[in-house]
Amino acid sequence: MAWVHPALGVVGALLTIWVGFLGLRSRQKRPDAPVARKRHRRFSTWAWIAVLVAAIGGPISTLLFRKDLKLAESLHLPVALLVAALMTGGWYTSRQPRAKAVLWEWHPYLGIAAMLGAAWALLLGLGILP
Ligand code: HEM
Ligand code: HEM
């Protein structure tokens, strides 16, 4: 069971990085921009959900299945929670209709920070695998 969280975490982190690239691609003047935009809208929500479930499941997994680990022993905890917060910011700033979206101009920057954080959380997670 100690592997369930890392497996979901890898999916969440890689999805975050992938949807981030889709979002950035959707802004460029290139033929595949409209497709990237559609995919970004669709899959970002799943990336966000995966990251939230990982953020809730990680500490539970540490407490229940990792007698060798204490809570907050590694930087993985703060970095991962930061990613969850940034992705929630991505969701919050992207709600439709656009005219009502708050701080829309922050959306790409929150997103890029989430991508970097996801890569960092992944590396830190690899360091505490069972
Ligand atoms: C963005 C996605 C992720 C989030 C939000 C997340 C969140 C967390 C949190 C909050 C903890 C508790 C840590 C503590 O109390 O010190 C944790 C534990 C852990 N995380 Fe993650 N994590 C993510 C991705 C990953 C990835 C990609 C890996 C592996 C490559 C990973 C491996 C682990 C491991 C091994 C533990 C200890 C518990 C266990 O073995 O199941 N995490 N995670
Ligand atoms: C992973 C990090 C993310 C990055 C790098 C990112 C980046 C971007 C960029 C560059 C755009 C185009 C902005 C513009 O046209 O000015 C965009 C649009 C959008 N993003 Fe994100 N984003 C991320 C995460 C998210 C999340 C978590 C959600 C929702 C849960 C989301 C939902 C949307 C939506 C709905 C749009 C509008 C698409 C459209 O115009 O049809 N994004 N994103």
Tab-separated table of C-alpha atoms and ligand atoms in Angstrom:
chain	number	residue	atom	x	y	z
A	1	MET	CA	0.000	0.000	0.000
A	2	ALA	CA	2.940	2.336	0.533
A	3	TRP	CA	3.296	2.417	-3.271
A	4	VAL	CA	-0.220	3.646	-4.027
A	5	HIS	CA	0.580	7.275	-3.229
A	6	PRO	CA	3.881	7.385	-5.159
A	7	ALA	CA	2.141	5.820	-8.209
A	8	LEU	CA	-0.660	8.397	-8.134
A	9	GLY	CA	1.899	11.118	-7.381
A	10	VAL	CA	3.929	10.282	-10.491
A	11	VAL	CA	0.745	10.409	-12.591
A	12	GLY	CA	-0.255	13.753	-11.023
A	13	ALA	CA	3.182	15.321	-11.421
A	14	LEU	CA	3.648	14.181	-15.043
A	15	LEU	CA	0.087	15.256	-15.933
A	16	THR	CA	0.764	18.685	-14.405
A	17	ILE	CA	3.904	19.133	-16.496
A	18	TRP	CA	2.163	17.885	-19.658
A	19	VAL	CA	-0.954	20.072	-19.329
A	20	GLY	CA	1.360	22.992	-18.571
A	21	PHE	CA	3.136	22.548	-21.900
A	22	LEU	CA	-0.268	22.268	-23.608
A	23	GLY	CA	-1.338	25.543	-22.005
A	24	LEU	CA	1.828	27.317	-23.130
A	25	ARG	CA	1.542	25.832	-26.632
A	26	SER	CA	-2.060	27.064	-26.834
A	27	ARG	CA	-0.805	30.644	-26.701
A	28	GLN	CA	1.642	30.371	-29.570
A	29	LYS	CA	0.841	31.066	-33.197
A	30	ARG	CA	1.045	27.536	-34.493
A	31	PRO	CA	-1.420	25.254	-36.247
A	32	ASP	CA	-1.885	22.923	-33.276
A	33	ALA	CA	-2.678	25.747	-30.820
A	34	PRO	CA	-6.499	25.224	-30.844
A	35	VAL	CA	-6.124	21.482	-30.192
A	36	ALA	CA	-3.648	22.184	-27.386
A	37	ARG	CA	-6.097	24.645	-25.834
A	38	LYS	CA	-8.933	22.130	-25.877
A	39	ARG	CA	-6.739	19.398	-24.397
A	40	HIS	CA	-5.395	21.809	-21.808
A	41	ARG	CA	-8.894	22.670	-20.619
A	42	ARG	CA	-9.919	19.061	-20.481
A	43	PHE	CA	-6.907	17.455	-18.830
A	44	SER	CA	-5.840	20.268	-16.462
A	45	THR	CA	-8.868	19.535	-14.320
A	46	TRP	CA	-7.762	15.899	-14.038
A	47	ALA	CA	-4.199	16.930	-13.227
A	48	TRP	CA	-5.534	19.217	-10.504
A	49	ILE	CA	-7.710	16.446	-9.026
A	50	ALA	CA	-4.825	13.937	-9.109
A	51	VAL	CA	-2.564	16.426	-7.299
A	52	LEU	CA	-5.230	17.131	-4.651
A	53	VAL	CA	-5.827	13.426	-4.010
A	54	ALA	CA	-2.043	12.927	-3.780
A	55	ALA	CA	-1.773	15.810	-1.310
A	56	ILE	CA	-4.413	14.264	0.933
A	57	GLY	CA	-3.216	10.668	0.452
A	58	GLY	CA	0.506	11.378	0.993
A	59	PRO	CA	0.350	12.169	4.714
A	60	ILE	CA	-2.204	9.383	5.298
A	61	SER	CA	0.140	6.950	3.572
A	62	THR	CA	3.088	8.195	5.638
A	63	LEU	CA	1.160	7.735	8.896
A	64	LEU	CA	-0.358	4.351	8.070
A	65	PHE	CA	2.242	2.562	5.990
A	66	ARG	CA	5.637	4.135	6.628
A	67	LYS	CA	6.750	3.344	10.152
A	68	ASP	CA	10.241	4.363	8.993
A	69	LEU	CA	9.142	7.943	8.113
A	70	LYS	CA	7.902	10.788	10.275
A	71	LEU	CA	5.508	13.432	8.963
A	72	ALA	CA	7.284	16.403	7.391
A	73	GLU	CA	10.697	14.777	7.553
A	74	SER	CA	11.409	15.623	3.941
A	75	LEU	CA	11.040	18.779	1.831
A	76	HIS	CA	8.601	16.690	-0.237
A	77	LEU	CA	5.784	17.811	2.057
A	78	PRO	CA	6.065	21.620	1.673
A	79	VAL	CA	6.918	21.456	-2.032
A	80	ALA	CA	4.013	19.087	-2.773
A	81	LEU	CA	1.538	21.210	-0.814
A	82	LEU	CA	2.767	24.267	-2.693
A	83	VAL	CA	2.064	22.480	-5.998
A	84	ALA	CA	-1.459	21.661	-4.768
A	85	ALA	CA	-1.983	25.336	-3.873
A	86	LEU	CA	-0.627	26.555	-7.235
A	87	MET	CA	-2.830	24.129	-9.167
A	88	THR	CA	-5.815	25.295	-7.149
A	89	GLY	CA	-4.826	28.824	-8.174
A	90	GLY	CA	-4.734	27.589	-11.792
A	91	TRP	CA	-8.237	26.249	-11.442
A	92	TYR	CA	-9.473	29.391	-9.683
A	93	THR	CA	-8.045	31.807	-12.241
A	94	SER	CA	-9.365	29.826	-15.214
A	95	ARG	CA	-13.035	29.540	-14.387
A	96	GLN	CA	-15.417	30.420	-17.162
A	97	PRO	CA	-16.849	32.831	-18.180
A	98	ARG	CA	-13.523	34.548	-18.667
A	99	ALA	CA	-14.891	38.002	-17.845
A	100	LYS	CA	-15.533	36.758	-14.323
A	101	ALA	CA	-12.231	34.945	-13.929
A	102	VAL	CA	-10.174	36.568	-11.196
A	103	LEU	CA	-6.537	37.422	-11.874
A	104	TRP	CA	-6.597	35.693	-15.267
A	105	GLU	CA	-3.277	37.304	-16.176
A	106	TRP	CA	-1.660	35.342	-13.336
A	107	HIS	CA	-2.829	32.010	-14.714
A	108	PRO	CA	0.214	31.168	-16.866
A	109	TYR	CA	2.659	32.175	-14.115
A	110	LEU	CA	0.866	30.113	-11.486
A	111	GLY	CA	0.958	27.299	-14.036
A	112	ILE	CA	4.666	27.547	-14.777
A	113	ALA	CA	5.408	27.614	-11.029
A	114	ALA	CA	3.230	24.497	-10.622
A	115	MET	CA	5.166	22.724	-13.403
A	116	LEU	CA	8.522	23.477	-11.758
A	117	GLY	CA	7.163	22.498	-8.343
A	118	ALA	CA	5.764	19.239	-9.716
A	119	ALA	CA	9.178	18.294	-11.129
A	120	TRP	CA	10.815	19.130	-7.790
A	121	ALA	CA	8.192	17.208	-5.769
A	122	LEU	CA	8.757	14.233	-8.054
A	123	LEU	CA	12.518	14.261	-7.460
A	124	LEU	CA	12.020	14.634	-3.694
A	125	GLY	CA	9.416	11.821	-3.754
A	126	LEU	CA	11.899	9.487	-5.469
A	127	GLY	CA	14.243	10.107	-2.537
A	128	ILE	CA	11.786	8.742	0.050
A	129	LEU	CA	10.380	5.735	-1.851
A	130	PRO	CA	9.722	2.654	0.318
B	1	HEM	C1	2.302	16.645	-6.938
B	1	HEM	C2	2.064	15.446	-6.514
B	1	HEM	C3	2.332	14.998	-5.088
B	1	HEM	C4	1.801	15.475	-3.928
B	1	HEM	C5	0.785	16.611	-3.781
B	1	HEM	C6	2.392	14.701	-2.849
B	1	HEM	C7	2.150	14.898	-1.486
B	1	HEM	C8	2.712	14.172	-0.456
B	1	HEM	C9	2.591	14.483	0.938
B	1	HEM	C10	1.889	15.723	1.477
B	1	HEM	C11	3.245	13.512	1.633
B	1	HEM	C12	3.432	13.428	3.148
B	1	HEM	C13	4.893	13.751	3.414
B	1	HEM	C14	5.274	13.969	4.845
B	1	HEM	O1	4.417	13.931	5.735
B	1	HEM	O2	6.470	14.231	5.075
B	1	HEM	C15	3.786	12.577	0.682
B	1	HEM	C16	4.495	11.411	0.998
B	1	HEM	C17	5.153	10.643	0.072
B	1	HEM	N1	5.262	10.908	-1.281
B	1	HEM	FE1	4.227	12.318	-2.308
B	1	HEM	N2	3.251	13.782	-3.360
B	1	HEM	C18	3.253	13.944	-4.735
B	1	HEM	C19	4.025	13.254	-5.653
B	1	HEM	C20	4.864	12.188	-5.310
B	1	HEM	C21	5.707	11.483	-6.260
B	1	HEM	C22	5.821	11.824	-7.757
B	1	HEM	C23	6.366	10.505	-5.560
B	1	HEM	C24	7.367	9.478	-6.008
B	1	HEM	C25	8.145	9.571	-7.029
B	1	HEM	C26	5.957	10.613	-4.170
B	1	HEM	C27	6.424	9.825	-3.156
B	1	HEM	C28	6.059	9.910	-1.841
B	1	HEM	C29	6.470	8.951	-0.821
B	1	HEM	C30	7.366	7.731	-1.040
B	1	HEM	C31	5.885	9.398	0.383
B	1	HEM	C32	5.920	8.694	1.749
B	1	HEM	C33	4.617	7.888	1.897
B	1	HEM	C34	4.586	6.648	1.044
B	1	HEM	O3	5.601	5.932	0.901
B	1	HEM	O4	3.509	6.366	0.480
B	1	HEM	N3	5.037	11.657	-4.059
B	1	HEM	N4	3.467	13.009	-0.588
B	2	HEM	C1	0.079	23.116	-15.107
B	2	HEM	C2	0.140	24.360	-15.130
B	2	HEM	C3	-0.613	25.270	-16.085
B	2	HEM	C4	-0.049	26.074	-17.064
B	2	HEM	C5	1.439	26.242	-17.402
B	2	HEM	C6	-1.145	26.751	-17.725
B	2	HEM	C7	-1.017	27.647	-18.760
B	2	HEM	C8	-2.045	28.165	-19.491
B	2	HEM	C9	-1.889	29.102	-20.581
B	2	HEM	C10	-0.553	29.673	-21.085
B	2	HEM	C11	-3.137	29.369	-21.062
B	2	HEM	C12	-3.482	30.334	-22.190
B	2	HEM	C13	-3.680	31.669	-21.551
B	2	HEM	C14	-4.000	32.782	-22.511
B	2	HEM	O1	-4.602	32.509	-23.551
B	2	HEM	O2	-3.635	33.910	-22.195
B	2	HEM	C15	-4.085	28.607	-20.269
B	2	HEM	C16	-5.459	28.615	-20.471
B	2	HEM	C17	-6.366	27.888	-19.693
B	2	HEM	N1	-6.061	27.097	-18.608
B	2	HEM	FE1	-4.236	26.747	-17.887
B	2	HEM	N2	-2.341	26.369	-17.146
B	2	HEM	C18	-2.045	25.467	-16.125
B	2	HEM	C19	-2.951	24.866	-15.274
B	2	HEM	C20	-4.321	24.929	-15.400
B	2	HEM	C21	-5.276	24.333	-14.478
B	2	HEM	C22	-4.902	23.580	-13.194
B	2	HEM	C23	-6.520	24.570	-14.981
B	2	HEM	C24	-7.871	24.169	-14.469
B	2	HEM	C25	-8.118	23.263	-13.576
B	2	HEM	C26	-6.360	25.324	-16.211
B	2	HEM	C27	-7.382	25.728	-17.042
B	2	HEM	C28	-7.250	26.559	-18.122
B	2	HEM	C29	-8.355	27.017	-18.944
B	2	HEM	C30	-9.843	26.671	-18.755
B	2	HEM	C31	-7.791	27.840	-19.925
B	2	HEM	C32	-8.544	28.586	-21.022
B	2	HEM	C33	-8.527	27.800	-22.284
B	2	HEM	C34	-9.361	28.514	-23.327
B	2	HEM	O3	-9.104	29.696	-23.551
B	2	HEM	O4	-10.223	27.876	-23.870
B	2	HEM	N3	-5.008	25.531	-16.438
B	2	HEM	N4	-3.403	27.891	-19.323
